[in-house]
Tab-separated table of C-alpha atoms in Angstrom:
chain	number	residue	atom	x	y	z
A	1001	ILE	CA	115.110	82.699	110.762
A	1002	LEU	CA	115.394	84.930	113.662
A	1003	ASN	CA	112.554	85.399	116.303
A	1004	VAL	CA	111.824	88.881	117.047
A	1005	GLU	CA	108.699	88.809	119.213
A	1006	GLN	CA	106.391	91.585	120.459
A	1007	SER	CA	103.728	91.173	123.133
A	1008	PRO	CA	100.950	91.959	123.424
A	1009	GLN	CA	99.570	92.070	119.985
A	1010	SER	CA	97.215	94.379	121.009
A	1011	LEU	CA	96.444	96.753	123.755
A	1012	HIS	CA	93.468	98.967	124.462
A	1013	VAL	CA	94.566	101.758	127.145
A	1014	GLN	CA	92.525	104.512	128.529
A	1015	GLU	CA	93.466	108.116	127.918
A	1016	GLY	CA	95.608	109.326	130.801
A	1017	ASP	CA	96.967	106.230	131.653
A	1018	SER	CA	100.344	104.967	131.367
A	1019	THR	CA	101.333	101.650	129.377
A	1020	ASN	CA	104.442	99.796	128.084
A	1021	PHE	CA	104.980	96.691	126.002
A	1022	THR	CA	107.581	94.544	125.092
A	1023	CYS	CA	110.252	93.178	122.001
A	1024	SER	CA	111.625	89.882	122.512
A	1025	PHE	CA	114.974	89.210	120.233
A	1026	PRO	CA	117.810	86.770	120.352
A	1027	SER	CA	120.193	87.724	123.200
A	1028	SER	CA	123.349	86.332	121.220
A	1029	ASN	CA	124.560	88.196	118.126
A	1030	PHE	CA	122.787	91.629	119.073
A	1031	TYR	CA	124.135	94.546	117.192
A	1032	ALA	CA	121.180	97.190	117.338
A	1033	LEU	CA	117.588	97.618	118.075
A	1034	HIS	CA	115.023	99.901	116.348
A	1035	TRP	CA	111.646	100.830	117.364
A	1036	TYR	CA	108.892	102.407	115.050
A	1037	ARG	CA	105.629	104.067	115.465
A	1038	TRP	CA	103.073	103.408	112.448
A	1039	GLU	CA	100.283	105.117	112.281
A	1040	THR	CA	97.235	103.567	110.171
A	1041	ALA	CA	97.661	104.794	106.524
A	1042	LYS	CA	100.660	106.325	106.995
A	1043	SER	CA	104.372	104.825	106.786
A	1044	PRO	CA	106.555	103.942	109.874
A	1045	GLU	CA	108.404	106.375	111.524
A	1046	ALA	CA	111.517	105.805	113.669
A	1047	LEU	CA	111.413	106.373	117.188
A	1048	PHE	CA	114.512	105.082	118.725
A	1049	VAL	CA	117.552	103.392	117.753
A	1050	MET	CA	119.782	101.621	120.378
A	1051	THR	CA	122.893	99.823	120.496
A	1052	LEU	CA	124.627	99.531	123.774
A	1053	ASN	CA	123.010	97.237	126.625
A	1054	GLY	CA	121.320	99.452	129.521
A	1055	ASP	CA	120.270	101.979	126.722
A	1056	GLU	CA	117.419	104.168	127.958
A	1057	LYS	CA	116.129	106.864	125.170
A	1058	LYS	CA	113.099	109.114	125.687
A	1059	LYS	CA	110.999	111.215	123.295
A	1060	GLY	CA	108.858	113.162	124.942
A	1061	ARG	CA	106.180	110.900	126.558
A	1062	ILE	CA	107.717	107.926	125.114
A	1063	SER	CA	110.649	106.070	126.130
A	1064	ALA	CA	112.479	102.698	125.639
A	1065	THR	CA	114.869	100.823	127.384
A	1066	LEU	CA	117.497	98.057	126.167
A	1067	ASN	CA	118.724	94.715	127.736
A	1068	THR	CA	120.782	92.896	125.431
A	1069	LYS	CA	121.811	90.074	127.522
A	1070	GLU	CA	118.461	88.885	128.145
A	1071	GLY	CA	117.271	90.150	124.971
A	1072	TYR	CA	114.420	92.357	125.607
A	1073	SER	CA	113.671	95.746	125.202
A	1074	TYR	CA	110.511	97.689	126.618
A	1075	LEU	CA	108.516	100.710	125.228
A	1076	TYR	CA	106.715	102.981	127.699
A	1077	ILE	CA	104.168	105.532	127.225
A	1078	LYS	CA	103.468	107.888	129.916
A	1079	GLY	CA	100.033	109.601	129.978
A	1080	SER	CA	98.274	108.145	127.003
A	1081	GLN	CA	96.885	110.466	124.347
A	1082	PRO	CA	94.584	109.410	121.395
A	1083	GLU	CA	97.323	110.171	119.243
A	1084	ASP	CA	99.295	107.665	120.548
A	1085	SER	CA	97.390	105.153	118.894
A	1086	ALA	CA	99.102	103.350	116.453
A	1087	THR	CA	101.156	99.816	115.808
A	1088	TYR	CA	104.597	99.935	117.622
A	1089	LEU	CA	107.249	97.707	115.581
A	1090	CYS	CA	110.608	96.781	116.957
A	1091	ALA	CA	113.241	95.580	114.797
A	1092	PHE	CA	116.581	93.907	115.397
A	1093	MET	CA	119.798	93.945	113.757
A	1094	GLY	CA	122.169	90.900	114.481
A	1095	ASN	CA	126.065	91.060	114.290
A	1096	PHE	CA	125.830	88.548	111.374
A	1097	GLY	CA	128.062	90.469	108.649
A	1098	ASN	CA	125.073	91.964	106.830
A	1099	GLU	CA	122.811	95.088	107.668
A	1100	LYS	CA	119.547	93.520	107.793
A	1101	LEU	CA	116.763	94.578	109.991
A	1102	THR	CA	114.184	91.833	111.019
A	1103	PHE	CA	110.906	93.550	112.439
A	1104	GLY	CA	108.734	92.059	114.669
A	1105	THR	CA	104.976	91.874	113.987
A	1106	GLY	CA	104.009	94.695	116.209
A	1107	THR	CA	101.701	95.798	119.240
A	1108	ARG	CA	98.616	97.775	118.405
A	1109	LEU	CA	97.738	100.411	120.736
A	1110	THR	CA	94.114	101.820	120.974
A	1111	ILE	CA	93.646	104.880	123.438
A	1112	ILE	CA	89.966	104.858	124.721
A	1113	PRO	CA	89.115	108.632	124.971
B	1033	ASP	CA	112.260	118.170	102.106
B	1034	ALA	CA	110.724	115.183	99.769
B	1035	GLY	CA	110.660	111.814	101.572
B	1036	VAL	CA	110.885	108.564	99.994
B	1037	ILE	CA	108.330	108.551	96.904
B	1038	GLN	CA	106.776	105.507	95.984
B	1039	SER	CA	104.470	104.495	92.897
B	1040	PRO	CA	101.828	103.680	92.115
B	1041	ARG	CA	100.223	103.752	95.405
B	1042	HIS	CA	97.589	101.182	94.466
B	1043	GLU	CA	97.687	98.880	92.000
B	1044	VAL	CA	94.894	96.216	90.975
B	1045	THR	CA	95.719	93.734	88.469
B	1046	GLU	CA	95.309	90.690	87.093
B	1047	MET	CA	96.990	87.030	87.529
B	1048	GLY	CA	99.553	86.281	85.173
B	1049	GLN	CA	100.178	90.261	84.572
B	1050	GLU	CA	103.524	92.017	85.036
B	1051	VAL	CA	103.795	94.670	88.079
B	1052	THR	CA	106.338	97.250	88.259
B	1053	LEU	CA	106.802	99.302	91.534
B	1054	ARG	CA	109.005	102.316	91.805
B	1055	CYS	CA	110.797	103.852	94.563
B	1056	LYS	CA	112.891	107.383	94.824
B	1057	PRO	CA	114.859	107.238	97.825
B	1058	ILE	CA	115.637	110.314	99.663
B	1059	SER	CA	118.263	112.451	98.174
B	1060	GLY	CA	122.161	111.271	99.555
B	1061	HIS	CA	120.912	107.999	100.882
B	1062	ASP	CA	123.098	105.445	99.943
B	1063	TYR	CA	121.038	102.355	101.058
B	1064	LEU	CA	117.602	101.275	99.795
B	1065	PHE	CA	115.230	98.547	101.071
B	1066	TRP	CA	112.270	96.958	99.513
B	1067	TYR	CA	109.879	95.310	102.290
B	1068	ARG	CA	106.757	93.762	102.229
B	1069	GLN	CA	103.799	93.837	104.594
B	1070	THR	CA	101.416	90.908	105.025
B	1071	MET	CA	98.961	90.257	107.892
B	1072	MET	CA	100.277	86.758	108.352
B	1073	ARG	CA	104.103	87.952	108.208
B	1074	GLY	CA	104.308	91.374	109.023
B	1075	LEU	CA	107.375	93.377	107.667
B	1076	GLU	CA	109.610	91.131	105.522
B	1077	LEU	CA	112.616	92.541	104.156
B	1078	LEU	CA	112.982	91.362	100.214
B	1079	ILE	CA	116.154	93.070	99.248
B	1080	TYR	CA	118.407	95.906	99.658
B	1081	PHE	CA	121.020	97.817	97.686
B	1082	ASN	CA	123.990	100.111	98.887
B	1083	ASN	CA	125.171	102.444	96.223
B	1084	ASN	CA	123.112	100.832	93.865
B	1085	VAL	CA	124.516	97.308	94.283
B	1086	PRO	CA	122.097	94.542	95.426
B	1087	ILE	CA	123.738	93.493	98.707
B	1088	ASP	CA	121.111	90.769	99.899
B	1089	ASP	CA	118.370	89.048	97.950
B	1090	SER	CA	117.699	86.366	100.030
B	1091	GLY	CA	114.196	87.549	101.211
B	1092	MET	CA	113.324	87.752	97.445
B	1093	PRO	CA	110.240	84.842	97.308
B	1094	GLU	CA	111.148	83.255	94.145
B	1095	ASP	CA	112.270	84.091	90.502
B	1096	ARG	CA	108.984	85.846	89.577
B	1097	PHE	CA	110.215	89.008	91.750
B	1098	SER	CA	113.356	90.962	90.540
B	1099	ALA	CA	114.634	94.236	91.763
B	1100	LYS	CA	117.140	97.066	90.294
B	1101	MET	CA	118.659	100.023	91.032
B	1102	PRO	CA	119.766	101.776	87.716
B	1103	ASN	CA	121.029	105.097	89.695
B	1104	ALA	CA	120.726	106.378	93.114
B	1105	SER	CA	117.447	108.068	92.971
B	1106	PHE	CA	115.551	105.334	91.503
B	1107	SER	CA	114.625	101.776	92.139
B	1108	THR	CA	112.226	99.349	90.891
B	1109	LEU	CA	110.409	96.038	92.003
B	1110	LYS	CA	109.065	94.027	89.261
B	1111	ILE	CA	106.598	91.112	89.516
B	1112	GLN	CA	106.270	88.832	86.430
B	1113	PRO	CA	103.955	87.061	86.320
B	1114	SER	CA	101.929	88.352	89.111
B	1115	GLU	CA	100.131	85.580	91.383
B	1116	PRO	CA	96.968	86.430	94.102
B	1117	ARG	CA	99.400	85.735	96.824
B	1118	ASP	CA	101.642	88.766	95.804
B	1119	SER	CA	98.886	90.590	97.271
B	1120	ALA	CA	100.070	92.714	99.991
B	1121	VAL	CA	101.743	96.707	100.776
B	1122	TYR	CA	105.121	96.986	99.283
B	1123	PHE	CA	107.420	99.279	101.379
B	1124	CYS	CA	110.648	100.959	100.093
B	1125	ALA	CA	112.866	102.675	102.659
B	1126	SER	CA	116.296	104.435	102.485
B	1127	ASN	CA	118.760	105.575	104.800
B	1128	SER	CA	122.693	106.255	104.999
B	1129	ARG	CA	125.119	104.867	107.443
B	1130	PRO	CA	125.502	107.107	110.512
B	1131	GLY	CA	129.306	108.540	110.279
B	1132	GLY	CA	132.075	106.531	111.952
B	1133	LEU	CA	130.221	103.077	112.229
B	1134	ILE	CA	131.094	100.174	110.431
B	1135	LYS	CA	127.691	98.482	110.064
B	1136	ASN	CA	124.518	100.721	109.250
B	1137	THR	CA	122.355	101.229	112.306
B	1138	GLY	CA	120.398	104.212	110.738
B	1139	GLU	CA	117.099	104.701	111.285
B	1140	LEU	CA	114.783	103.823	108.080
B	1141	PHE	CA	112.803	106.272	106.225
B	1142	PHE	CA	110.002	104.623	104.532
B	1143	GLY	CA	107.542	105.748	101.701
B	1144	GLU	CA	104.220	105.573	102.005
B	1145	GLY	CA	103.890	102.287	100.432
B	1146	SER	CA	102.259	100.691	97.146
B	1147	ARG	CA	99.322	98.286	97.961
B	1148	LEU	CA	99.114	95.760	95.194
B	1149	THR	CA	95.896	93.679	94.840
B	1150	VAL	CA	96.240	90.751	92.359
B	1151	LEU	CA	92.705	88.980	91.541
């Protein structure tokens, strides 16, 4: 069983503040890491797919970094807005000969106006 | 463009009944995934198909669960007989392998899910 852990489980952030959270995954047999944004009553939507150690990706105010050697990825949100309220999921793909993504249980972010 | 389409959106049934969930992937996608979402375990992969062929069904909980993909535009997940512990949201997702890559690292496109309640 693969251990993909996200922390914290939930987070309340004041509007305008910046925040970040963590995804930890096995550092051996890494192949790819995904980040998804999941709003309540909707379906998860992809934010980033990262495959190389040291990758940094950015989409507007949201960015992510990847450290495959130590097995973690950070997601950053700059200047939080109410529409950023969602659950953020990471998903790990290992180099195991299959193409399965194992999801973490998510960080639930609430932006306080 | 139509996304991944799932039906029904909500299903309430009684223990012992057969449940069939349906999925239409995005046209042109050659991978289809069935996930189950529960509070306790998050999103779990049940089974995935490539070119309509089941590749890995190791996440299917038990023999009561079965999935088929008779053609590139349709898949079903069947539970027979259903039990209360099967209550969950079932998501279908599809994608294609990015060009030139050995493994499918492409982002998943999810449907809106089918919420199943077994009484």
